[in-house]
Coordinates of C-alpha atoms and ligand atoms in Angstrom, one line a residue:
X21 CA 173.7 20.0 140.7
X22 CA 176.6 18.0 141.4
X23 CA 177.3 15.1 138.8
X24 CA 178.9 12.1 139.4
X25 CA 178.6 10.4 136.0
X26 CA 177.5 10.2 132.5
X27 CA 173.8 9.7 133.8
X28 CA 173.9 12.3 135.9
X29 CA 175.2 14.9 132.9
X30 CA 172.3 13.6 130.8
X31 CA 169.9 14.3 133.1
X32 CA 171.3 18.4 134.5
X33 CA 171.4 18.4 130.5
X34 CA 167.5 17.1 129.8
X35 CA 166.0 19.8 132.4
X36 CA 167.9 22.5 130.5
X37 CA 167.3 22.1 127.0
X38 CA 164.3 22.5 125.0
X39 CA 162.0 19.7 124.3
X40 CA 162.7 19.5 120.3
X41 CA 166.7 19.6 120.2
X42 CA 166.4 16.9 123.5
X43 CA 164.3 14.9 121.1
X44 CA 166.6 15.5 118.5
X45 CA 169.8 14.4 120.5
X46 CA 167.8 11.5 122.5
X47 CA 165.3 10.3 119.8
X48 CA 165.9 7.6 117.3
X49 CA 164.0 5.3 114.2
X50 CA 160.7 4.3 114.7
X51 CA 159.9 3.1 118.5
X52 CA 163.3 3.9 119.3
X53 CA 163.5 -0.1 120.4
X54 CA 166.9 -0.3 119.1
X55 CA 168.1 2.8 121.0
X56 CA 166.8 0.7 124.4
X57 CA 168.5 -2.5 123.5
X58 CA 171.9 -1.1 122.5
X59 CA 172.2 -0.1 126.1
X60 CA 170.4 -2.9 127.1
X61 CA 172.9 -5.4 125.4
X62 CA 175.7 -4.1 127.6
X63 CA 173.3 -5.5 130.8
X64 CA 173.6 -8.7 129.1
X65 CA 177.1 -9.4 130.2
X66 CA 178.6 -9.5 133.4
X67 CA 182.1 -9.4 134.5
X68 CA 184.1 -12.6 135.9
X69 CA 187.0 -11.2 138.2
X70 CA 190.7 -12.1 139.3
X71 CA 192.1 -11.3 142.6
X72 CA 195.9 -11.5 143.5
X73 CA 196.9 -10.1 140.1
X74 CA 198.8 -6.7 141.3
X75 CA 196.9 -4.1 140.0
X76 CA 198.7 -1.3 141.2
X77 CA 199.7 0.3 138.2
X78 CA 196.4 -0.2 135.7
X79 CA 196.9 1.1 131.9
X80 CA 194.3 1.5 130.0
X81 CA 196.8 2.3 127.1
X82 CA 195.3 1.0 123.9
X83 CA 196.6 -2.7 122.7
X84 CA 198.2 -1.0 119.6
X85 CA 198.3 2.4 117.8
X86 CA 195.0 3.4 116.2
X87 CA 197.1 5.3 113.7
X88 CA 200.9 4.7 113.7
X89 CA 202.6 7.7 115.8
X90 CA 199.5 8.2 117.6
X91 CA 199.4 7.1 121.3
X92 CA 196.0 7.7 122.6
X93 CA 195.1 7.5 126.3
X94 CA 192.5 5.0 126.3
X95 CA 190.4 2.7 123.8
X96 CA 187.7 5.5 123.6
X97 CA 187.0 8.0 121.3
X98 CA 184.3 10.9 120.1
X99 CA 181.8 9.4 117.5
X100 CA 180.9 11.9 114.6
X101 CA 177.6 13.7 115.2
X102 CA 176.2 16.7 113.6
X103 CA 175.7 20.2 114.3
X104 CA 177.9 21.1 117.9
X105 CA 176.8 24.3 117.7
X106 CA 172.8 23.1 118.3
X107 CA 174.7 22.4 122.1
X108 CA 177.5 25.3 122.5
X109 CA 178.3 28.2 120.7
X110 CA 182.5 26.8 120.7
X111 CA 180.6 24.0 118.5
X112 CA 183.3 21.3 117.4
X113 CA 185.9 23.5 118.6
X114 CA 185.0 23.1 121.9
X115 CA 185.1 19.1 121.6
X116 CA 188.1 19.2 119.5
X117 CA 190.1 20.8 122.6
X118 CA 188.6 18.4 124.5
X119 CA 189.5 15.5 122.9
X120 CA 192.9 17.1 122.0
X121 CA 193.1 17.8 126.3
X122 CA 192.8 14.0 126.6
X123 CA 193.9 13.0 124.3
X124 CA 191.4 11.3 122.7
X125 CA 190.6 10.2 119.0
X126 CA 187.6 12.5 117.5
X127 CA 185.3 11.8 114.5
X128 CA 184.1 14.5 113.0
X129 CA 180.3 15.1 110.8
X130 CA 180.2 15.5 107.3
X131 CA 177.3 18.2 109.0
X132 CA 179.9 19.3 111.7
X133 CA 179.0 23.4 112.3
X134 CA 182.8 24.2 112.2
X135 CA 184.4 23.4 108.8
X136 CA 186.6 20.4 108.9
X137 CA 189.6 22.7 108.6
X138 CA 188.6 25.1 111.6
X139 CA 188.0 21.8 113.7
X140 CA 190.9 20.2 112.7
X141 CA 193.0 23.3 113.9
X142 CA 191.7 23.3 117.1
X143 CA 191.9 19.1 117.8
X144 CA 195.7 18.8 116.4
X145 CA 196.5 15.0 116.2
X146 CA 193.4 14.3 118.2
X147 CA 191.0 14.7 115.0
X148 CA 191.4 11.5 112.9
X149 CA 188.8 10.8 111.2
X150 CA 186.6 12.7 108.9
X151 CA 182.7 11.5 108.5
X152 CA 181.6 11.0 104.7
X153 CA 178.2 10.4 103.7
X154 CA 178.6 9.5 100.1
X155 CA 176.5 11.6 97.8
X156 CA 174.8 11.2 94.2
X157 CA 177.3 13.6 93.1
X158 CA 180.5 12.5 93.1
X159 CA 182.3 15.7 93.0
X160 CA 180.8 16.8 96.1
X161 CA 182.4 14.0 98.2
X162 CA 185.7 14.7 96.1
X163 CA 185.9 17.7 97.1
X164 CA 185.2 17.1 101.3
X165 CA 187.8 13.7 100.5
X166 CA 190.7 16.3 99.5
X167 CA 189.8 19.1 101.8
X168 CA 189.6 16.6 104.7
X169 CA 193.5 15.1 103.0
X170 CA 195.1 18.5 102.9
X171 CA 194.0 19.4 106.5
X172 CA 195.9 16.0 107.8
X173 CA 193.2 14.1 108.7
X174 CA 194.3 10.0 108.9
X175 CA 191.0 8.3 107.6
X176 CA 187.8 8.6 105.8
X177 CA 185.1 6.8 107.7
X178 CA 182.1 6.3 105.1
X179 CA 179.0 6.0 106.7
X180 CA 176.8 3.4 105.3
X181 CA 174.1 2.7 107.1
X182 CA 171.8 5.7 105.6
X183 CA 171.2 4.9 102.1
X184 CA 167.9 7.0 103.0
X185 CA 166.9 8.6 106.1
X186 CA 165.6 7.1 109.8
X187 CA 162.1 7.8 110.1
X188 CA 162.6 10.1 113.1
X189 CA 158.5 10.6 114.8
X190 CA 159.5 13.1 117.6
X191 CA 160.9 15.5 114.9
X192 CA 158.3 15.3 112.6
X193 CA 156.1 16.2 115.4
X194 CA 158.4 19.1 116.7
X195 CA 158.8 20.0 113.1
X196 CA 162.5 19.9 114.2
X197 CA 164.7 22.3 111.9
X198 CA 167.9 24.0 112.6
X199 CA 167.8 27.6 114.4
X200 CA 167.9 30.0 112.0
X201 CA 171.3 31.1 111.4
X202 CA 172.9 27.1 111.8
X203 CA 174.2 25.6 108.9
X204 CA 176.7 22.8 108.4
X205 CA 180.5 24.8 108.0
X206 CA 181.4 22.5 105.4
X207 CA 179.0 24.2 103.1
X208 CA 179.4 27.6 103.1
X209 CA 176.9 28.2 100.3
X210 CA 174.5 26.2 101.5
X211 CA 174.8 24.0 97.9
X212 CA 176.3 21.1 99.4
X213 CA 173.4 20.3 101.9
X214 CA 171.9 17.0 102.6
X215 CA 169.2 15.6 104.1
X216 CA 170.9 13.3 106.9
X217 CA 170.3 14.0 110.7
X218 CA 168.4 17.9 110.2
X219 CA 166.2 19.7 106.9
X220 CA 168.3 22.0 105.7
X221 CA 166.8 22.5 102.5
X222 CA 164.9 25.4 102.9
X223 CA 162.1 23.9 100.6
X224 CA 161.7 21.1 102.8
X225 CA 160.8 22.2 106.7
X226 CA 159.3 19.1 107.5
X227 CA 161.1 15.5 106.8
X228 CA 158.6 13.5 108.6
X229 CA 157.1 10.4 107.4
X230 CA 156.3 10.9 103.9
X231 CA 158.3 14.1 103.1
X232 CA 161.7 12.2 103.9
X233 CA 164.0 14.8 101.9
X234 CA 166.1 11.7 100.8
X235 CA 163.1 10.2 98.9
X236 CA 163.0 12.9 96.5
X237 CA 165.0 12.9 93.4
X238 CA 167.0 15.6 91.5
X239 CA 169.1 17.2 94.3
X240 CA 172.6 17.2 93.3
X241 CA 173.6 16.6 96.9
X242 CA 171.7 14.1 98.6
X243 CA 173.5 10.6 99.8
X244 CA 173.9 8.3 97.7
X245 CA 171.8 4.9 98.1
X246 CA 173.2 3.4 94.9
X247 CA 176.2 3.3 97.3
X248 CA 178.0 -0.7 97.0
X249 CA 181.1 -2.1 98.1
X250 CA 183.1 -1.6 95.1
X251 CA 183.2 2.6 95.3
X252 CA 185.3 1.9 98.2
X253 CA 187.8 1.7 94.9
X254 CA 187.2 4.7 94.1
X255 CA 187.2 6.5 97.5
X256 CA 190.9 4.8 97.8
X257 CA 191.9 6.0 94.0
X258 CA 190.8 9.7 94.6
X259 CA 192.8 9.9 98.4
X260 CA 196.2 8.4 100.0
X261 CA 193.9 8.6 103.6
X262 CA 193.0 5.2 105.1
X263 CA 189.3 4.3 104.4
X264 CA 187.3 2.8 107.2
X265 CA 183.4 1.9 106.8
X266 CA 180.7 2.8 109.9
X267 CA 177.9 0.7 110.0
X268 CA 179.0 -2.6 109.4
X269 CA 176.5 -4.7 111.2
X270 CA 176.9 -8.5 109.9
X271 CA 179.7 -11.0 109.2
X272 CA 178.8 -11.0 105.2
X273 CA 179.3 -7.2 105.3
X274 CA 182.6 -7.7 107.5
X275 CA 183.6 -10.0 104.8
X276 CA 182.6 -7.8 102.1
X277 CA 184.5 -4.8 103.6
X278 CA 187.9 -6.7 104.0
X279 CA 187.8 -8.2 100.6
X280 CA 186.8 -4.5 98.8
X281 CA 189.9 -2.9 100.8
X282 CA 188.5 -1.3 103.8
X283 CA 191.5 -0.3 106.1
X284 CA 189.0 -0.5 108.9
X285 CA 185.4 -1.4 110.5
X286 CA 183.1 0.1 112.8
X287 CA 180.0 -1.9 114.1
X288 CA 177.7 1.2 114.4
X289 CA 173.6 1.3 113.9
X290 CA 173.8 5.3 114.2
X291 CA 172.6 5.1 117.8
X292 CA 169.3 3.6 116.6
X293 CA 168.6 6.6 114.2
X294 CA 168.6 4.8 110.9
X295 CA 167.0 1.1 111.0
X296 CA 164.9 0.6 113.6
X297 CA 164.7 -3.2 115.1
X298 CA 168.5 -3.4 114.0
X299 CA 170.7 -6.0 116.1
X300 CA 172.0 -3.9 119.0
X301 CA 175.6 -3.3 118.4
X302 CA 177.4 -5.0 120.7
X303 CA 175.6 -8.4 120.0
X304 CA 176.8 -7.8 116.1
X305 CA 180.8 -7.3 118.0
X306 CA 181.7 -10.9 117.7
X307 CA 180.5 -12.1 114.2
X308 CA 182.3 -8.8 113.1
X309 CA 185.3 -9.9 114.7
X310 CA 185.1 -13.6 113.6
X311 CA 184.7 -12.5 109.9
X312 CA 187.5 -10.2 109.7
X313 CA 189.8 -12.4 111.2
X314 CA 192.4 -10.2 112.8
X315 CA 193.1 -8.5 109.0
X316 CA 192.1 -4.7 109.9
X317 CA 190.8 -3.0 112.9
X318 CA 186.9 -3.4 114.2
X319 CA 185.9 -0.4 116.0
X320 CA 182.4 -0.4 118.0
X321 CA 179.5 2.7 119.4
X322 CA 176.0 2.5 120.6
X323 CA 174.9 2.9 123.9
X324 CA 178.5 3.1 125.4
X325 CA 177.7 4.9 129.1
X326 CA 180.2 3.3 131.6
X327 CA 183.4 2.4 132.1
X328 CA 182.4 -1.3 132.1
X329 CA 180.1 -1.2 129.1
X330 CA 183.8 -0.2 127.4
X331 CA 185.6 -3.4 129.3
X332 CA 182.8 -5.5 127.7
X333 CA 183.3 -4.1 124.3
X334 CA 186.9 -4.9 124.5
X335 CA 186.4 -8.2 125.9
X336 CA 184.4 -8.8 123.1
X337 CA 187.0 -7.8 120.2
X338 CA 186.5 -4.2 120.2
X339 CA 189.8 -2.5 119.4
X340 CA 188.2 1.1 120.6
X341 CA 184.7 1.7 121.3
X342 CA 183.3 5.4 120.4
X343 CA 180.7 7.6 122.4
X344 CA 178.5 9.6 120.7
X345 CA 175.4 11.1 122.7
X346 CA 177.5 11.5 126.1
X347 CA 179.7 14.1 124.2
X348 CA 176.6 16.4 123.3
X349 CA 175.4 16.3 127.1
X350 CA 178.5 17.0 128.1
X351 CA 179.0 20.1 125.3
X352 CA 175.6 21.2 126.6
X353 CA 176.1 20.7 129.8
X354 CA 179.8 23.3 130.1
X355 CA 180.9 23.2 126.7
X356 CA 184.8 21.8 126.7
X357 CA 184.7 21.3 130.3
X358 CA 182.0 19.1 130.5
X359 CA 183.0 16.9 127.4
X360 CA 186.0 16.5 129.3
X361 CA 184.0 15.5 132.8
X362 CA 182.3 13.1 130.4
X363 CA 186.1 11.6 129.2
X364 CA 187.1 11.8 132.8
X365 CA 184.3 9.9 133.9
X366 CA 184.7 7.3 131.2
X367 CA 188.7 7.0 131.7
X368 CA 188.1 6.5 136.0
X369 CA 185.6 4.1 135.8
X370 CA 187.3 1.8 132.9
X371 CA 190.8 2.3 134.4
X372 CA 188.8 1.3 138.3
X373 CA 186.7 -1.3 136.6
X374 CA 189.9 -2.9 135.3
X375 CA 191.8 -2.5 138.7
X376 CA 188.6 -4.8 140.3
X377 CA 188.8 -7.2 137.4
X378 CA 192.3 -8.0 137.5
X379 CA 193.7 -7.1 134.5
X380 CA 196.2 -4.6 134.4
X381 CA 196.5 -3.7 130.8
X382 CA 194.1 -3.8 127.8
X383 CA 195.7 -6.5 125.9
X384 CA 195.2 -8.7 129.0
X385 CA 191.0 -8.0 128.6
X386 CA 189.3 -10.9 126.6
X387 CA 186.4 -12.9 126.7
X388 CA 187.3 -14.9 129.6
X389 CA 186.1 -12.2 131.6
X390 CA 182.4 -11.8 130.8
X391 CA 179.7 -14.2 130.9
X392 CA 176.6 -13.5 129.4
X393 CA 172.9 -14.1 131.4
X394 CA 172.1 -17.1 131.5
X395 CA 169.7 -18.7 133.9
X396 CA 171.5 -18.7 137.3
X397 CA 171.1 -14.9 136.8
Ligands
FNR415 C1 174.8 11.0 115.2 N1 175.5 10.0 114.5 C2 176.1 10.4 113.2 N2 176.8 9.5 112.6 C3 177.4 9.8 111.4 O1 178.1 8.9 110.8 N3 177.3 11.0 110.9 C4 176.5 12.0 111.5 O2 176.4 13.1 111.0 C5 175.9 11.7 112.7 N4 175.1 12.6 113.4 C6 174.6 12.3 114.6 C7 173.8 13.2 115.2 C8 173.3 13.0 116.5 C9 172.5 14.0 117.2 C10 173.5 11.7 117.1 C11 173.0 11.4 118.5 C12 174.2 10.7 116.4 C13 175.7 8.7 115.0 C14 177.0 8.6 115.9 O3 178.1 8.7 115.1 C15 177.1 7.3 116.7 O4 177.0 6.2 115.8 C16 176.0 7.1 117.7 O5 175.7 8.3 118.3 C17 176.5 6.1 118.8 O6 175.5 5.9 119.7 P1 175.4 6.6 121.2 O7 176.7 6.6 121.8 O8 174.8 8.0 120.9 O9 174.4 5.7 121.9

């Protein structure tokens, strides 16, 4: 089958793949309403042209470096999500080329299959950030903190939007557990395992409703929900790495984040997967950017599928928006060849959609150029 776009990947991808990882990859919280509406949002918006603006030369160059030295190609980048090798035997490898091969930024799982050091060889500058779920104890995430420092990643982004776990229906009913055989690389001895995104606890098969893994006590390494703003203190006195928070969904969080020292912020509901009935994503973009007021970066993911959805992220504030199911389709769909059709597709249609819009560069996108629905349309 010949594909043409992200769409089209996810699609050749769905009719190869067996039903429970599809569910795994596709599904969400709940009645996966916040899934719908993140992509939904981007419908909400449409895009206000100018001609006559000489558009020969489009770049979708970022408006300024997401790390200093580090010139990506565009404002897009590889959201963290677990477990590569569920889609390709490479695993992150595999992405990490392809992000490297486009340069691209990459974020990689705390439950990557690769360690963060064997990923981190293969993406070179490409790999930024490195995923943390915070857990109850301490010395676990100390010890992924410095490993993640030593291997030269830039910045720590903490994940906080999973104090507990999603209630996930479709894997409950698929009794969804890793292949045997799959574990998450960044702990070997299996000690270190959590309950986020898969069971890995061999005690534990199911974690559907009511035997959510993260409801049960006395495991050294489960996250954290006593989690609050003022350990980002002590994430920043235990590493010299930047440390960025994903999930921020509200200005009083935004607020909170800047005044505890947060070098960054990433509007992110885990592609519907934790709270379902959140706000979709790009609807929380522009109190997020109001609160923070220009004082560190705001970073944005859910639901991401098109060039365009990427232009309206951007118009809204975004400073880079981030992909995360498109990159297992594509991992699935030719390993790092098809992550990079998925890049390529994303990079065309954003650098086209800006040609036909009239701006040449991303610093001149803003939100002159959208208008939301209203009722003429
Ligand atoms: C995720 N995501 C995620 N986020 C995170 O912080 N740590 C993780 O380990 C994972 N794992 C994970 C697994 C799978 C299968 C998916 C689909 C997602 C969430 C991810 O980083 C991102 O926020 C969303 O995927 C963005 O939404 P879209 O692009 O998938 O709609």
């Amino acid at each position: 089958m010949s594909v043409f776009n992200i769409d089209d990947i996810e699609q050749a991808v769905r009719s190869k793949l067996d039903k429970a990882t599809w569910d795994f990859w596709a599904g969400g919280a709940n009645d996966l309403i916040t899934i719908a509406e993140n992509k939904a949002a981007y419908e909400e918006y449409r895009i206000r042209p100018r001609y006559m603006r000489d558009v020969t030369n489009v770049s979708t160059a970022p408006k300024k470096p997401l790390f200093s030295g580090l010139d990506f190609t565009v404002p897009i980048g590889i959201a963290p999500s677990s477990m590569h090798k569920l889609a390709h035997h490479e695993a992150e490898a595999a992405t990490a080329r392809a992000a490297k091969a486009h340069n691209w930024p990459m974020a990689i799982s705390s439950y990557s299959t690769l360690s963060l050091e064997d990923a981190k060889e293969a993406a070179g500058d490409s790999l930024v950030f490195f995923q943390l779920y915070v857990f109850k104890n301490r010395d676990t995430s100390t010890d992924l903190v410095r490993r993640a420092e030593k291997a030269g990643f830039k910045a720590v982004l903490v994940t906080i939007d999973s104090p507990f776990l999603g209630l996930r229906f479709a894997e409950a009913r698929n009794k969804f557990t890793l292949p045997p055989g799959l574990a998450p690389g960044n702990f070997a001895d299996g000690r270190y395992a959590g309950p986020i995104d898969f069971a890995v606890d061999s005690k534990s098969k199911s974690k559907g409703p009511g035997k959510n893994d993260a409801l049960k006590d006395g495991k050294p390494n489960i996250v954290d929900p006593a989690l609050v703003f003022e350990d980002i203190k002590w994430l920043k006195s235990i590493t010299k790495m930047q440390v960025w928070l994903k999930g921020v969904m509200t200005a009083e969080d935004a607020e909170a984040a800047v005044a505890a020292g947060a070098d960054g912020v990433w509007v992110s509901n885990h592609g519907g997967r934790q709270l379902d009935q959140c706000l979709p994503t790009l609807h929380a973009l522009p109190e997020v950017v109001a609160a923070v007021k220009g004082k560190i970066p705001v970073h944005v993911d859910g639901g991401v599928r098109r060039g365009s959805d990427v232009f309206k992220a951007l118009a809204l504030g975004a400073d880079f928006v981030w992909i995360g199911r498109p990159v297992l389709w594509g991992l699935k769909y030719d390993g790092q060849a098809g992550v990079e059709l998925v890049e390529r597709f994303l990079e065309d249609e954003l650098k086209l959609c800006m040609a036909l819009s009239g701006t040449a560069s991303v610093k001149d996108i803003n939100k002159s150029y959208l208008t939301h629905r209203g009722p003429t349309w």
